[in-house]
mmCIF file of C-alpha atoms in Angstrom:
data_model
loop_
_atom_site.group_PDB
_atom_site.id
_atom_site.type_symbol
_atom_site.label_atom_id
_atom_site.label_comp_id
_atom_site.label_asym_id
_atom_site.label_seq_id
_atom_site.Cartn_x
_atom_site.Cartn_y
_atom_site.Cartn_z
ATOM 1 C CA UNK O 1 131.662 -142.789 -21.558
ATOM 2 C CA UNK O 2 129.552 -143.293 -24.679
ATOM 3 C CA UNK O 3 131.348 -143.688 -27.996
ATOM 4 C CA UNK O 4 128.628 -141.561 -29.601
ATOM 5 C CA UNK O 5 130.510 -138.451 -30.838
ATOM 6 C CA UNK O 6 127.520 -136.258 -30.038
ATOM 7 C CA UNK O 7 127.968 -137.032 -26.346
ATOM 8 C CA UNK O 8 131.686 -136.297 -26.118
ATOM 9 C CA UNK O 9 133.164 -133.123 -24.720
ATOM 10 C CA UNK O 10 133.529 -130.489 -27.406
ATOM 11 C CA UNK O 11 137.043 -128.975 -27.116
ATOM 12 C CA UNK O 12 135.884 -125.853 -28.952
ATOM 13 C CA UNK O 13 132.557 -124.773 -27.480
ATOM 14 C CA UNK O 14 130.651 -122.210 -29.492
ATOM 15 C CA UNK O 15 131.626 -118.801 -28.225
ATOM 16 C CA UNK O 16 128.277 -117.398 -29.385
ATOM 17 C CA UNK O 17 126.182 -119.501 -27.042
ATOM 18 C CA UNK O 18 126.105 -116.983 -24.208
ATOM 19 C CA UNK O 19 125.173 -114.138 -26.566
ATOM 20 C CA UNK O 20 122.380 -116.122 -28.206
ATOM 21 C CA UNK O 21 120.961 -117.175 -24.842
ATOM 22 C CA UNK O 22 121.063 -113.576 -23.620
ATOM 23 C CA UNK O 23 119.315 -112.411 -26.799
ATOM 24 C CA UNK O 24 116.500 -114.924 -26.390
ATOM 25 C CA UNK O 25 116.097 -114.109 -22.707
ATOM 26 C CA UNK O 26 115.811 -110.443 -23.634
ATOM 27 C CA UNK O 27 113.290 -111.293 -26.345
ATOM 28 C CA UNK O 28 111.225 -113.249 -23.836
ATOM 29 C CA UNK O 29 111.329 -110.371 -21.392
ATOM 30 C CA UNK O 30 110.264 -107.894 -24.084
ATOM 31 C CA UNK O 31 107.426 -110.127 -25.300
ATOM 32 C CA UNK O 32 106.202 -110.675 -21.757
ATOM 33 C CA UNK O 33 106.210 -106.944 -21.074
ATOM 34 C CA UNK O 34 104.269 -106.287 -24.289
ATOM 35 C CA UNK O 35 101.686 -108.859 -23.190
ATOM 36 C CA UNK O 36 101.347 -107.346 -19.742
ATOM 37 C CA UNK O 37 103.034 -110.338 -18.171
ATOM 38 C CA UNK O 38 106.171 -111.020 -16.157
ATOM 39 C CA UNK O 39 109.028 -113.068 -17.604
ATOM 40 C CA UNK O 40 109.112 -114.805 -14.229
ATOM 41 C CA UNK O 41 105.908 -116.607 -15.239
ATOM 42 C CA UNK O 42 107.710 -118.343 -18.095
ATOM 43 C CA UNK O 43 109.836 -121.481 -18.175
ATOM 44 C CA UNK O 44 112.479 -121.595 -20.883
ATOM 45 C CA UNK O 45 113.121 -125.161 -22.045
ATOM 46 C CA UNK O 46 116.232 -125.267 -24.229
ATOM 47 C CA UNK O 47 115.919 -128.059 -26.793
ATOM 48 C CA UNK O 48 119.329 -129.590 -27.461
ATOM 49 C CA UNK O 49 118.544 -132.300 -30.023
ATOM 50 C CA UNK O 50 121.711 -133.638 -31.740
ATOM 51 C CA UNK O 51 123.967 -131.290 -29.770
ATOM 52 C CA UNK O 52 126.668 -132.732 -27.499
ATOM 53 C CA UNK O 53 126.315 -133.151 -23.764
ATOM 54 C CA UNK O 54 129.073 -130.569 -23.379
ATOM 55 C CA UNK O 55 126.761 -127.893 -24.795
ATOM 56 C CA UNK O 56 124.147 -128.747 -22.176
ATOM 57 C CA UNK O 57 126.823 -128.406 -19.514
ATOM 58 C CA UNK O 58 127.719 -124.972 -20.918
ATOM 59 C CA UNK O 59 124.048 -123.991 -20.830
ATOM 60 C CA UNK O 60 123.773 -125.079 -17.216
ATOM 61 C CA UNK O 61 126.757 -122.891 -16.365
ATOM 62 C CA UNK O 62 124.827 -119.989 -17.903
ATOM 63 C CA UNK O 63 121.830 -120.615 -15.653
ATOM 64 C CA UNK O 64 119.675 -122.892 -17.817
ATOM 65 C CA UNK O 65 117.739 -125.344 -15.648
ATOM 66 C CA UNK O 66 115.289 -126.966 -18.103
ATOM 67 C CA UNK O 67 116.441 -129.009 -21.088
ATOM 68 C CA UNK O 68 114.325 -130.649 -23.786
ATOM 69 C CA UNK O 69 115.128 -133.714 -25.861
ATOM 70 C CA UNK O 70 113.288 -135.375 -28.764
ATOM 71 C CA UNK O 71 114.917 -138.793 -28.993
ATOM 72 C CA UNK O 72 114.914 -141.373 -26.200
ATOM 73 C CA UNK O 73 118.341 -142.907 -26.759
ATOM 74 C CA UNK O 74 120.068 -139.537 -26.996
ATOM 75 C CA UNK O 75 118.173 -138.137 -24.027
ATOM 76 C CA UNK O 76 118.932 -141.153 -21.876
ATOM 77 C CA UNK O 77 122.657 -140.947 -22.551
ATOM 78 C CA UNK O 78 122.842 -137.198 -21.989
ATOM 79 C CA UNK O 79 120.907 -137.410 -18.730
ATOM 80 C CA UNK O 80 123.289 -140.092 -17.488
ATOM 81 C CA UNK O 81 126.372 -138.115 -18.574
ATOM 82 C CA UNK O 82 125.075 -134.985 -16.821
ATOM 83 C CA UNK O 83 123.607 -136.582 -13.713
ATOM 84 C CA UNK O 84 125.728 -134.299 -11.537
ATOM 85 C CA UNK O 85 123.803 -131.229 -12.741
ATOM 86 C CA UNK O 86 120.506 -130.017 -11.211
ATOM 87 C CA UNK O 87 118.613 -130.140 -14.510
ATOM 88 C CA UNK O 88 114.938 -130.750 -15.245
ATOM 89 C CA UNK O 89 114.676 -132.989 -18.303
ATOM 90 C CA UNK O 90 111.681 -132.570 -20.617
ATOM 91 C CA UNK O 91 110.902 -135.231 -23.209
ATOM 92 C CA UNK O 92 109.300 -133.306 -26.079
ATOM 93 C CA UNK O 93 109.411 -135.760 -28.997
ATOM 94 C CA UNK O 94 106.948 -138.387 -30.116
ATOM 95 C CA UNK O 95 107.065 -141.213 -27.613
ATOM 96 C CA UNK O 96 106.633 -144.906 -28.294
ATOM 97 C CA UNK O 97 104.566 -146.644 -25.649
ATOM 98 C CA UNK O 98 107.170 -149.395 -25.300
ATOM 99 C CA UNK O 99 109.746 -146.750 -24.325
ATOM 100 C CA UNK O 100 107.590 -144.863 -21.821
ATOM 101 C CA UNK O 101 108.814 -146.672 -18.726
ATOM 102 C CA UNK O 102 112.429 -146.130 -19.772
ATOM 103 C CA UNK O 103 111.807 -142.434 -20.391
ATOM 104 C CA UNK O 104 110.432 -141.831 -16.917
ATOM 105 C CA UNK O 105 113.691 -143.090 -15.406
ATOM 106 C CA UNK O 106 115.360 -139.820 -16.397
ATOM 107 C CA UNK O 107 112.663 -137.418 -17.640
ATOM 108 C CA UNK O 108 110.898 -135.259 -15.106
ATOM 109 C CA UNK O 109 108.366 -133.974 -17.645
ATOM 110 C CA UNK O 110 106.804 -135.675 -20.692
ATOM 111 C CA UNK O 111 105.325 -133.046 -23.002
ATOM 112 C CA UNK O 112 104.093 -135.363 -25.755
ATOM 113 C CA UNK O 113 101.222 -137.417 -24.351
ATOM 114 C CA UNK O 114 99.251 -137.948 -27.523
ATOM 115 C CA UNK O 115 97.900 -141.504 -27.568
ATOM 116 C CA UNK O 116 96.026 -143.729 -25.171
ATOM 117 C CA UNK O 117 98.710 -146.420 -25.455
ATOM 118 C CA UNK O 118 101.402 -143.973 -24.349
ATOM 119 C CA UNK O 119 99.393 -142.764 -21.364
ATOM 120 C CA UNK O 120 98.523 -146.315 -20.336
ATOM 121 C CA UNK O 121 102.203 -147.261 -20.412
ATOM 122 C CA UNK O 122 102.772 -144.985 -17.409
ATOM 123 C CA UNK O 123 100.122 -146.726 -15.322
ATOM 124 C CA UNK O 124 101.058 -149.086 -12.464
ATOM 125 C CA UNK O 125 101.659 -152.708 -13.348
ATOM 126 C CA UNK O 126 101.960 -155.875 -11.325
ATOM 127 C CA UNK O 127 105.723 -155.728 -11.791
ATOM 128 C CA UNK O 128 105.859 -152.028 -10.887
ATOM 129 C CA UNK O 129 102.882 -151.281 -8.615
ATOM 130 C CA UNK O 130 104.209 -147.896 -7.429
ATOM 131 C CA UNK O 131 106.026 -146.281 -10.355
ATOM 132 C CA UNK O 132 107.420 -142.749 -10.047
ATOM 133 C CA UNK O 133 105.093 -139.872 -10.868
ATOM 134 C CA UNK O 134 106.039 -137.683 -13.827
ATOM 135 C CA UNK O 135 104.676 -134.343 -14.956
ATOM 136 C CA UNK O 136 102.833 -134.496 -18.259
ATOM 137 C CA UNK O 137 101.325 -132.346 -21.000
ATOM 138 C CA UNK O 138 98.658 -133.506 -23.426
ATOM 139 C CA UNK O 139 99.932 -132.724 -26.917
ATOM 140 C CA UNK O 140 97.280 -131.195 -29.159
ATOM 141 C CA UNK O 141 97.325 -131.425 -32.953
ATOM 142 C CA UNK O 142 96.420 -127.970 -34.260
ATOM 143 C CA UNK O 143 96.435 -129.098 -37.897
ATOM 144 C CA UNK O 144 93.955 -131.046 -40.000
ATOM 145 C CA UNK O 145 96.601 -133.689 -40.710
ATOM 146 C CA UNK O 146 95.908 -136.780 -38.576
ATOM 147 C CA UNK O 147 99.463 -137.929 -39.231
ATOM 148 C CA UNK O 148 100.893 -135.111 -37.143
ATOM 149 C CA UNK O 149 101.613 -135.769 -33.485
ATOM 150 C CA UNK O 150 98.961 -134.783 -31.012
ATOM 151 C CA UNK O 151 95.384 -135.369 -29.983
ATOM 152 C CA UNK O 152 92.651 -133.846 -32.131
ATOM 153 C CA UNK O 153 90.961 -130.945 -30.291
ATOM 154 C CA UNK O 154 87.640 -132.787 -30.049
ATOM 155 C CA UNK O 155 89.366 -135.669 -28.245
ATOM 156 C CA UNK O 156 91.239 -133.632 -25.644
ATOM 157 C CA UNK O 157 88.793 -134.184 -22.787
ATOM 158 C CA UNK O 158 88.905 -137.950 -23.314
ATOM 159 C CA UNK O 159 92.700 -137.905 -23.215
ATOM 160 C CA UNK O 160 92.747 -135.686 -20.129
ATOM 161 C CA UNK O 161 90.472 -138.115 -18.303
ATOM 162 C CA UNK O 162 92.762 -140.979 -19.248
ATOM 163 C CA UNK O 163 95.823 -139.121 -17.959
ATOM 164 C CA UNK O 164 94.119 -138.273 -14.686
ATOM 165 C CA UNK O 165 93.116 -141.896 -14.291
ATOM 166 C CA UNK O 166 96.682 -143.234 -14.318
ATOM 167 C CA UNK O 167 97.575 -141.847 -10.921
ATOM 168 C CA UNK O 168 101.192 -141.675 -12.085
ATOM 169 C CA UNK O 169 101.063 -138.595 -14.327
ATOM 170 C CA UNK O 170 100.676 -135.149 -12.803
ATOM 171 C CA UNK O 171 98.846 -133.274 -15.551
ATOM 172 C CA UNK O 172 100.421 -129.868 -16.098
ATOM 173 C CA UNK O 173 98.441 -128.715 -19.137
ATOM 174 C CA UNK O 174 98.631 -128.778 -22.927
ATOM 175 C CA UNK O 175 101.374 -128.576 -25.531
ATOM 176 C CA UNK O 176 101.283 -127.864 -29.258
ATOM 177 C CA UNK O 177 103.312 -126.808 -32.281
ATOM 178 C CA UNK O 178 101.944 -124.037 -34.495
ATOM 179 C CA UNK O 179 101.034 -125.224 -38.027
ATOM 180 C CA UNK O 180 103.352 -124.015 -40.773
ATOM 181 C CA UNK O 181 100.476 -122.692 -42.871
ATOM 182 C CA UNK O 182 98.777 -120.622 -40.186
ATOM 183 C CA UNK O 183 99.586 -117.390 -38.405
ATOM 184 C CA UNK O 184 101.111 -118.587 -35.112
ATOM 185 C CA UNK O 185 99.159 -116.303 -32.839
ATOM 186 C CA UNK O 186 95.835 -117.537 -34.237
ATOM 187 C CA UNK O 187 96.921 -121.133 -33.627
ATOM 188 C CA UNK O 188 98.055 -120.352 -30.105
ATOM 189 C CA UNK O 189 94.759 -118.584 -29.420
ATOM 190 C CA UNK O 190 92.999 -121.846 -30.262
ATOM 191 C CA UNK O 191 95.345 -123.697 -27.938
ATOM 192 C CA UNK O 192 94.532 -121.237 -25.187
ATOM 193 C CA UNK O 193 90.826 -122.008 -25.620
ATOM 194 C CA UNK O 194 91.569 -125.722 -25.426
ATOM 195 C CA UNK O 195 93.589 -125.075 -22.270
ATOM 196 C CA UNK O 196 90.560 -123.447 -20.682
ATOM 197 C CA UNK O 197 88.542 -126.599 -21.401
ATOM 198 C CA UNK O 198 91.252 -128.723 -19.788
ATOM 199 C CA UNK O 199 91.307 -126.539 -16.690
ATOM 200 C CA UNK O 200 87.567 -127.078 -16.280
ATOM 201 C CA UNK O 201 88.358 -130.788 -15.804
ATOM 202 C CA UNK O 202 91.695 -130.431 -14.029
ATOM 203 C CA UNK O 203 91.926 -127.046 -12.244
ATOM 204 C CA UNK O 204 95.671 -127.378 -11.608
ATOM 205 C CA UNK O 205 96.526 -128.101 -15.254
ATOM 206 C CA UNK O 206 96.998 -124.460 -16.193
ATOM 207 C CA UNK O 207 100.289 -124.674 -18.095
ATOM 208 C CA UNK O 208 100.592 -124.140 -21.841
ATOM 209 C CA UNK O 209 103.728 -125.308 -23.653
ATOM 210 C CA UNK O 210 103.898 -123.394 -26.923
ATOM 211 C CA UNK O 211 106.337 -121.303 -28.861
ATOM 212 C CA UNK O 212 109.672 -122.159 -30.415
ATOM 213 C CA UNK O 213 112.555 -120.167 -31.886
ATOM 214 C CA UNK O 214 110.474 -118.315 -34.492
ATOM 215 C CA UNK O 215 107.163 -117.821 -32.706
ATOM 216 C CA UNK O 216 107.723 -117.616 -28.976
ATOM 217 C CA UNK O 217 106.592 -113.972 -28.810
ATOM 218 C CA UNK O 218 103.190 -114.915 -30.259
ATOM 219 C CA UNK O 219 102.948 -117.808 -27.807
ATOM 220 C CA UNK O 220 103.679 -115.522 -24.877
ATOM 221 C CA UNK O 221 100.951 -113.139 -26.068
ATOM 222 C CA UNK O 222 98.481 -116.044 -25.915
ATOM 223 C CA UNK O 223 99.361 -117.240 -22.444
ATOM 224 C CA UNK O 224 102.177 -119.746 -22.929
ATOM 225 C CA UNK O 225 103.958 -120.726 -19.735
ATOM 226 C CA UNK O 226 106.625 -122.987 -21.262
ATOM 227 C CA UNK O 227 108.721 -122.119 -24.326
ATOM 228 C CA UNK O 228 110.610 -124.846 -26.213
ATOM 229 C CA UNK O 229 113.489 -123.038 -27.912
ATOM 230 C CA UNK O 230 116.316 -124.725 -29.767
ATOM 231 C CA UNK O 231 118.302 -123.240 -32.637
ATOM 232 C CA UNK O 232 117.866 -119.595 -31.603
ATOM 233 C CA UNK O 233 119.980 -120.516 -28.579
ATOM 234 C CA UNK O 234 122.006 -123.577 -29.552
ATOM 235 C CA UNK O 235 122.755 -122.610 -33.139
ATOM 236 C CA UNK O 236 122.190 -124.876 -36.099
ATOM 237 C CA UNK O 237 121.997 -128.547 -35.235
ATOM 238 C CA UNK O 238 124.884 -130.812 -36.216
ATOM 239 C CA UNK O 239 124.279 -133.151 -39.130
ATOM 240 C CA UNK O 240 121.807 -135.792 -38.006
ATOM 241 C CA UNK O 241 123.119 -139.324 -37.661
#
C-alpha cells in the first residue's frame, strides 16, 4: 500500500457524500428535463483530485462508474489501489507527452488532448507496435489566453486530423472549461458549434465534455454529454500537497 496519506483508507468517511451525490444527480435530471433531454444521455464523471482512494470506493458503492483525475501520479496509484472495482478512469488534467504512455496503462479516456506532441505520444512505436486504444477528447481553449490548456478554435480541425491519424485514439469529441469572465452558456454554445465542425470530419465524435460543479446546467442546455463534477459531490478538496 502507498505511504501517501491521500491514498489510505479514511476511517471517518464523509457522511454527506451520499446526499451531495443525490443532489447533483437530481440537478442533472432537472437540467436535462428543462433542456428537453433525458438524463440517460449524460455521463457523470466525478473528479476526485486530492481525495483519498477510500472516497472513490464509497462513490462506487453509490453507483458511480466514471472517475476523473488531474494528476498522473495520483491517478496511477488510485487506479492500482482500486483495480478490483469496475470503474472507467478519465484523465482530465494537462498531460505531459512523456507521461502519455504511462497514463494509457490505467486511463480508459483521455479528455485533455491539446498538443501535437501529446497526441503523437499515443502513436505506435517500434518498441510498442500495437499499443492499446484509448478514448480521447480534443480539449478546446475557449479563452483568448494562449497559456490556458486547449487547442485554439481555429486549430481544432488540424488537431482532429492528427488524432484520427494515430490509429490508437478513438476520438469521442471535444472538451472545454468555461472561461471565468464569460457567461457559461455562451461559452458552451461556442463549444457546441466547434463540436459540429468536428463531427463533419469524424461523424462518430459526437460527445461534448463540458460543465463542472457551478455550470453543469448550462452545459446540459448546450448539448453536453459528459459532466466533470468535483466539489459539489466530493466536498472541498483536502489541502494540496
